[in-house]
mmCIF file of C-alpha atoms in Angstrom:
data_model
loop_
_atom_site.group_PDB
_atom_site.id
_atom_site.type_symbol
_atom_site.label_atom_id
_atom_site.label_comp_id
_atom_site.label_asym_id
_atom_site.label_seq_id
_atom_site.Cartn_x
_atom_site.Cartn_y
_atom_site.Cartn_z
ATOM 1 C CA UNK A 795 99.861 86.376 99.958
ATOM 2 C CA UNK A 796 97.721 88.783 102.037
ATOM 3 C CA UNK A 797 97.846 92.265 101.770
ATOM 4 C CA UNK A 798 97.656 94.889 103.590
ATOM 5 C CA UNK A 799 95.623 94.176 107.224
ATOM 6 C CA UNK A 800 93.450 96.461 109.414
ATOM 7 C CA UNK A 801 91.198 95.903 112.280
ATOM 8 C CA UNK A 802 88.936 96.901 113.173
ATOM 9 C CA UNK A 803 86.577 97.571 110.459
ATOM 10 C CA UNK A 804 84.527 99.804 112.180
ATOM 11 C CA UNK A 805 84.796 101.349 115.646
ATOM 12 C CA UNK A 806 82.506 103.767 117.851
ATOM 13 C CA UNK A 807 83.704 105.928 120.470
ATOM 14 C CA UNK A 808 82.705 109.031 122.413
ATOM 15 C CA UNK A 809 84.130 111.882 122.842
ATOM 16 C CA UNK A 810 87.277 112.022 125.210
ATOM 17 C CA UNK A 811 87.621 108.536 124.585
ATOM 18 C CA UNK A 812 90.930 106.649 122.924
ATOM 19 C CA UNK A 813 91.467 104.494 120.522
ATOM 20 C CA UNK A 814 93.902 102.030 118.974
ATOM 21 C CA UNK A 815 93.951 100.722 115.099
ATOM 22 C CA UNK A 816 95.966 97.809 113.631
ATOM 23 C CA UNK A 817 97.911 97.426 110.770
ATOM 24 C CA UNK A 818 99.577 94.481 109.375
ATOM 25 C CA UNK A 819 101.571 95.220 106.353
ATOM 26 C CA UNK A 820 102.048 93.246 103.274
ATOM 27 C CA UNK A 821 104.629 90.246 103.725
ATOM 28 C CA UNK A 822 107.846 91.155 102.987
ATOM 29 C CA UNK A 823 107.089 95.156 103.323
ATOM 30 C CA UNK A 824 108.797 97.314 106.406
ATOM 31 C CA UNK A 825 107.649 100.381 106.224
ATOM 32 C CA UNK A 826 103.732 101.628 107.011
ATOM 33 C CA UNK A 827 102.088 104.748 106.718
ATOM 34 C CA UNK A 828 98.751 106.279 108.263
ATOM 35 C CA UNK A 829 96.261 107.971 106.744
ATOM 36 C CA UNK A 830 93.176 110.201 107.544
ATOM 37 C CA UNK A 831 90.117 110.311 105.446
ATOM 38 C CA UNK A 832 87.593 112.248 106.152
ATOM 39 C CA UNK A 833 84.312 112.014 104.156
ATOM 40 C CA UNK A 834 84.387 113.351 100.760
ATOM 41 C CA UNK A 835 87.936 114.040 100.816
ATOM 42 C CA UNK A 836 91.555 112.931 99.782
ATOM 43 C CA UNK A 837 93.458 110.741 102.750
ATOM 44 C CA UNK A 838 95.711 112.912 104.370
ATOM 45 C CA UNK A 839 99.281 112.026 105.418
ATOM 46 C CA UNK A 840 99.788 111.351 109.752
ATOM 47 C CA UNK A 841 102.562 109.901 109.995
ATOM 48 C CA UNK A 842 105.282 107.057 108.549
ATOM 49 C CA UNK A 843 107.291 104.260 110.805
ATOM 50 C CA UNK A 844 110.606 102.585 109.508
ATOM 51 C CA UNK A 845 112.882 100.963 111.655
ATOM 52 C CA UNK A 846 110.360 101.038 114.272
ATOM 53 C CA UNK A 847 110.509 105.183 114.466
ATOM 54 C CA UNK A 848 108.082 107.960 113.176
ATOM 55 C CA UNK A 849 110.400 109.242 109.951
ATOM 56 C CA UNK A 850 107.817 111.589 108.705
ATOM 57 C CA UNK A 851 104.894 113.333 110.099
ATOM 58 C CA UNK A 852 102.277 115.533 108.851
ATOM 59 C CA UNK A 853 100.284 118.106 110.341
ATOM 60 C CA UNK A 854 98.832 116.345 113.084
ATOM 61 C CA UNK A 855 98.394 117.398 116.510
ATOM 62 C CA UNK A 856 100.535 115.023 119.283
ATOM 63 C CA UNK A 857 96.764 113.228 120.271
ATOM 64 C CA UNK A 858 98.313 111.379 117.257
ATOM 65 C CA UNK A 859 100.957 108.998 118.050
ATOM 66 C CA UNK A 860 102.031 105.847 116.444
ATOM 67 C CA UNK A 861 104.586 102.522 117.471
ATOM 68 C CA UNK A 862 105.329 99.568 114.883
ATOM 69 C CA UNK A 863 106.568 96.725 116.261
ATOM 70 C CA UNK A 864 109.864 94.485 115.230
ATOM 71 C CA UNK A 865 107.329 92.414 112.853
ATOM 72 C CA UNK A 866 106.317 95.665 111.138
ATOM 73 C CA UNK A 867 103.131 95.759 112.306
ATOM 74 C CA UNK A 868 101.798 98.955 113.535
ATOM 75 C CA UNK A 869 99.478 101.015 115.930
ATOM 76 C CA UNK A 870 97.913 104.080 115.721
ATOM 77 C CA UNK A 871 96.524 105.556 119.032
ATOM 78 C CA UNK A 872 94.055 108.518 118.952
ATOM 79 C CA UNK A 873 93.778 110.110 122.830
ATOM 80 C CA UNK A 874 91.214 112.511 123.511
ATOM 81 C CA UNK A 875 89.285 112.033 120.465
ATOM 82 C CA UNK A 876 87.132 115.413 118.966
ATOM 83 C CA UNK A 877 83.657 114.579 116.859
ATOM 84 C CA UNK A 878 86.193 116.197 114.094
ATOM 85 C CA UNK A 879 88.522 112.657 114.426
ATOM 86 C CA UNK A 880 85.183 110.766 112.396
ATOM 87 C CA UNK A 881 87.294 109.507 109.483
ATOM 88 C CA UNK A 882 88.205 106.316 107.815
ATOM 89 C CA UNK A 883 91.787 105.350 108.779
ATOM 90 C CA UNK A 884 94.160 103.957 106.398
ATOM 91 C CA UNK A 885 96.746 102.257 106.920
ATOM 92 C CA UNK A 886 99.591 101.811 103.709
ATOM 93 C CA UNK A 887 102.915 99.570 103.988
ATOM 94 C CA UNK A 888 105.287 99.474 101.153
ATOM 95 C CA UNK A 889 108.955 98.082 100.785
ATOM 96 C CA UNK A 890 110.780 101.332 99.850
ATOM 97 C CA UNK A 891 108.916 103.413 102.094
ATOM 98 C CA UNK A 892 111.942 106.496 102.088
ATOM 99 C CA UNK A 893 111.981 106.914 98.764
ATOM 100 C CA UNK A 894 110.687 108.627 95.979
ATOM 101 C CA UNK A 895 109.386 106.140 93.343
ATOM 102 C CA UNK A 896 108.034 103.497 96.280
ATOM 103 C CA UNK A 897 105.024 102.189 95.623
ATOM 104 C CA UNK A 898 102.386 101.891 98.925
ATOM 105 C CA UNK A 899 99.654 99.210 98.815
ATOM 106 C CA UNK A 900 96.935 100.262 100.826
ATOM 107 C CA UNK A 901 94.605 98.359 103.658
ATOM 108 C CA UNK A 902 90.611 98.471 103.710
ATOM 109 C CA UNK A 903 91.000 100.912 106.179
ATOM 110 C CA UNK A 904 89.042 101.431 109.753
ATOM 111 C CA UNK A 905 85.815 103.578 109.941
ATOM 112 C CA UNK A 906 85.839 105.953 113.629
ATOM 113 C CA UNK A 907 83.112 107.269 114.712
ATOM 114 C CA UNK A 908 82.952 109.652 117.416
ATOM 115 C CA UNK A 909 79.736 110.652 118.995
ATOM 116 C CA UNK B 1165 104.914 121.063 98.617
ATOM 117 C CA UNK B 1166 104.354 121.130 94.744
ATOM 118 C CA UNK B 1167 101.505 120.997 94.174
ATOM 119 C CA UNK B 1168 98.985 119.412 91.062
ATOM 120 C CA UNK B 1169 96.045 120.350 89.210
ATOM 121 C CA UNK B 1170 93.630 118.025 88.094
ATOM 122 C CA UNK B 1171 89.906 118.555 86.817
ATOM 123 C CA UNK B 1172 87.365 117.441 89.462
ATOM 124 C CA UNK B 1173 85.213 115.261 87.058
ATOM 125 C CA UNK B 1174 85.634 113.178 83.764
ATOM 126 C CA UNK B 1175 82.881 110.832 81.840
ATOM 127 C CA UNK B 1176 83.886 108.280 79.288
ATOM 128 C CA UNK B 1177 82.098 105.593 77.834
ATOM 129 C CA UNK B 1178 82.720 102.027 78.193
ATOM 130 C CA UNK B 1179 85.741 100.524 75.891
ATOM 131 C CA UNK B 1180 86.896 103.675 75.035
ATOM 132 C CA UNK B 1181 90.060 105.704 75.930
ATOM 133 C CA UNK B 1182 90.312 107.640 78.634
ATOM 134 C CA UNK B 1183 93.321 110.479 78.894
ATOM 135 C CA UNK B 1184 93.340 112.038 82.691
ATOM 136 C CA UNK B 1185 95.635 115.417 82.834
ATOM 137 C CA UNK B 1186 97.416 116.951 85.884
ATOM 138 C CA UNK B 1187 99.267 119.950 85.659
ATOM 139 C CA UNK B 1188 102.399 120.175 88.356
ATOM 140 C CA UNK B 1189 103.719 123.238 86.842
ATOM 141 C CA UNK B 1190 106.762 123.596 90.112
ATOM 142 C CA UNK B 1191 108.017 119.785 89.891
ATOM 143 C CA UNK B 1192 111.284 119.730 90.961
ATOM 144 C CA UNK B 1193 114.072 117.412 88.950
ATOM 145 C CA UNK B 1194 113.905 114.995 91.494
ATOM 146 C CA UNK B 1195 109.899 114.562 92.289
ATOM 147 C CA UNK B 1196 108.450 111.300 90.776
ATOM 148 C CA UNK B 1197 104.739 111.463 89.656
ATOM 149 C CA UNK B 1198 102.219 108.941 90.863
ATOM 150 C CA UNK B 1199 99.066 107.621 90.254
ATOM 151 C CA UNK B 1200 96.787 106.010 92.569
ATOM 152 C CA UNK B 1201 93.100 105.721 92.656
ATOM 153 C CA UNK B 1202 90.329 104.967 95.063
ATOM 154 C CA UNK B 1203 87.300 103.141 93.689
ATOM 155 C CA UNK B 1204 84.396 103.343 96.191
ATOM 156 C CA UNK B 1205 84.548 102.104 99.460
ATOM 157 C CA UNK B 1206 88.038 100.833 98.731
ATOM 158 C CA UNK B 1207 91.920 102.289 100.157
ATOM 159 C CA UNK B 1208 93.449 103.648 97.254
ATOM 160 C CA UNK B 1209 95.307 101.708 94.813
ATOM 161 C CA UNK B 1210 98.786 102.576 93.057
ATOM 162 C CA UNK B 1211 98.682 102.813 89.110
ATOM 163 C CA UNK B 1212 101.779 104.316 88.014
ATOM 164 C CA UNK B 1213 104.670 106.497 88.939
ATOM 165 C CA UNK B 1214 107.148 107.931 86.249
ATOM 166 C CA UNK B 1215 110.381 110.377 86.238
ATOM 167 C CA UNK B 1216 110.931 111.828 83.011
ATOM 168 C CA UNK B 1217 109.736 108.993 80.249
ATOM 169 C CA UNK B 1218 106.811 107.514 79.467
ATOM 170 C CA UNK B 1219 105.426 104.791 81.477
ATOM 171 C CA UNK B 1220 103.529 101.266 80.615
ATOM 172 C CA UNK B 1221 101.833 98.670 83.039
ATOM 173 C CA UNK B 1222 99.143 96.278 82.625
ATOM 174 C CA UNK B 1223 96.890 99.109 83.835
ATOM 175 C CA UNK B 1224 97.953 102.077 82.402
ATOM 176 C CA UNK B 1225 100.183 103.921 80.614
ATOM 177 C CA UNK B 1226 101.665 107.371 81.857
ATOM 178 C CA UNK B 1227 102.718 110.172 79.210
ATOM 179 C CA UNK B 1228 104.951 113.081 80.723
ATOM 180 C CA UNK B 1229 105.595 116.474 79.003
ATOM 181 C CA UNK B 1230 108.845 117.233 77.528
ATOM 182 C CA UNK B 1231 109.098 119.744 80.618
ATOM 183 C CA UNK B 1232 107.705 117.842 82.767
ATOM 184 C CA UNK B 1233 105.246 120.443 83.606
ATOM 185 C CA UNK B 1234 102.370 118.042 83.139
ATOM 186 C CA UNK B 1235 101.349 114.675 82.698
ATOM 187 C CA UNK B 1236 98.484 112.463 81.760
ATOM 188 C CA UNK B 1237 97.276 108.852 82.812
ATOM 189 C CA UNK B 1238 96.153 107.239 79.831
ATOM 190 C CA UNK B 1239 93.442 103.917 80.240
ATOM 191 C CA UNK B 1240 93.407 102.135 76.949
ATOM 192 C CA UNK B 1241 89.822 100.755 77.315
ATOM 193 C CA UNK B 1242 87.602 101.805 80.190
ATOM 194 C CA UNK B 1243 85.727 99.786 82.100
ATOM 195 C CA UNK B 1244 82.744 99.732 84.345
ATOM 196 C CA UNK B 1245 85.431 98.845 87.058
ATOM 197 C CA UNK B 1246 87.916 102.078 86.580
ATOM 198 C CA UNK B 1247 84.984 104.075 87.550
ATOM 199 C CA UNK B 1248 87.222 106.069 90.500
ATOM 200 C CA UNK B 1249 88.788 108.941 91.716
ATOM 201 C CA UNK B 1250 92.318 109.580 90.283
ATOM 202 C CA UNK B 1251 95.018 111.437 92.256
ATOM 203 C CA UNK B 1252 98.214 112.834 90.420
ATOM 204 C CA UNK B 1253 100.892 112.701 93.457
ATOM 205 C CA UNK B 1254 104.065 114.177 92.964
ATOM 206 C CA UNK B 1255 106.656 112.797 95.750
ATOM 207 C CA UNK B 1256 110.531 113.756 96.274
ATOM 208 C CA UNK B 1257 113.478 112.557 97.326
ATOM 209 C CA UNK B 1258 113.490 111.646 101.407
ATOM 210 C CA UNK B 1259 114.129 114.786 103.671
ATOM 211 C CA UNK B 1260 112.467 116.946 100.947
ATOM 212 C CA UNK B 1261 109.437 119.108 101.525
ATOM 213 C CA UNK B 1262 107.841 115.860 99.003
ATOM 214 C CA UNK B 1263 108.623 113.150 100.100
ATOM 215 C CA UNK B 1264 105.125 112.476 102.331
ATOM 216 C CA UNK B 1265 102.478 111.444 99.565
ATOM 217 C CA UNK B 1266 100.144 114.444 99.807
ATOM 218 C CA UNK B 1267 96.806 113.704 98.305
ATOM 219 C CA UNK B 1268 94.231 116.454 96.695
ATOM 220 C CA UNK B 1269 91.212 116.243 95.924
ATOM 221 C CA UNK B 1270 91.734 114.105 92.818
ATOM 222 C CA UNK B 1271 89.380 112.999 89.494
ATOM 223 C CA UNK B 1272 86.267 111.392 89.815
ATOM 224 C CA UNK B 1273 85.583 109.363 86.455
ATOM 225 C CA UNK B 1274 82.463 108.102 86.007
ATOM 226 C CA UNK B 1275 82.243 105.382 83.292
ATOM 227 C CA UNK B 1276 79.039 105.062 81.216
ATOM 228 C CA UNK B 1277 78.073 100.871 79.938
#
């Protein structure tokens, strides 16, 4: 059974640019969550899809914006992308995603890099 | 959001216990505490999550305080491998202000052979 999928592994951009990351979620899992890690840091909530709509969000600007698809799978697109969007991107699905005492498994994650 | 208080660093040797606090002194009745961690160049990795009672899995066991006030994550016999940063999560019922898992900055244990 695979876990949780991202591509790419690593990505370059430049400033201004936009960007898309993948997520497959574990099999049987419906709900996926993004992530921001920036170096030296703890990841830091974006956003969560269920149902194929944003249920949560955290305190991201709307440059930030998200779809999942009727498989689960998911996108995160980054428009206009600042030097300060250099983080590794996580992507976490779990089956329970709502609630409380859900468990998320975590992908590899993406590495941006914005120059 | 509640929040939690962990130390920034532990050390333990290999094979021996290792007990990780968090305080979460404004847990609400209804916020669960989790444990993931993130060994290097990894995405984190759930532990354990517990309401009220103590908690036991193949990789760790989880002791909460009477009041619930704090917690710790207990490894029976460290390894090279648990050599990680630790966060203490607390997360709330959907719709509450904890719900989203909000990450700090977490315990980096270093393991020594």
């Amino acid at each position: 059974d695979a876990g949780v999928t991202q591509s790419p592994t690593h990505l370059i951009k430049t400033r201004g640019q936009q960007v898309t990351l993948r997520c497959s979620p574990k099999s049987g899992h419906d709900t996926v969550s993004w992530y921001q890690q920036a170096l030296g840091q703890g990841p830091q909530f974006i956003f969560q899809y269920y149902e194929e709509e944003e249920r949560q969000r955290g305190n991201f600007p709307d440059r930030f914006s998200g779809h999942q698809f009727p498989n689960y799978s998911s996108e995160l697109n980054v428009n206009a992308l600042l030097l300060g969007d250099s983080a590794l991107y996580l992507c976490a699905s779990s089956l329970y995603g709502l609630a409380a005492f859900d468990e998320q498994f975590f992908g590899p994650g993406t590495r941006l890099t914005v120059l | 959001d509640a929040k939690t208080t962990q130390p920034n660093s532990m050390e333990s040797n290999e094979e021996e216990p290792v007990h990780l606090p968090c305080n979460h002194s404004t847990i609400s009745g209804t916020d669960y505490i989790h444990w993931y961690r993130q060994l290097p160049s990894q995405g984190p990795e759930y532990v354990i999550h517990g309401l009220t009672s103590n908690v036991n899995n193949r990789m760790a066991s989880l002791a909460i305080a009477e009041d619930r006030k704090s917690s710790t994550l207990i490894l029976h016999r460290a390894t090279l491998r648990d050599a990680a940063v630790y966060y203490c999560i607390l997360r709330g019922s959907y719709g509450g202000a904890t719900n989203k898992l909000i990450f700090g900055t977490g315990t980096l244990l270093a393991v020594q052979p």
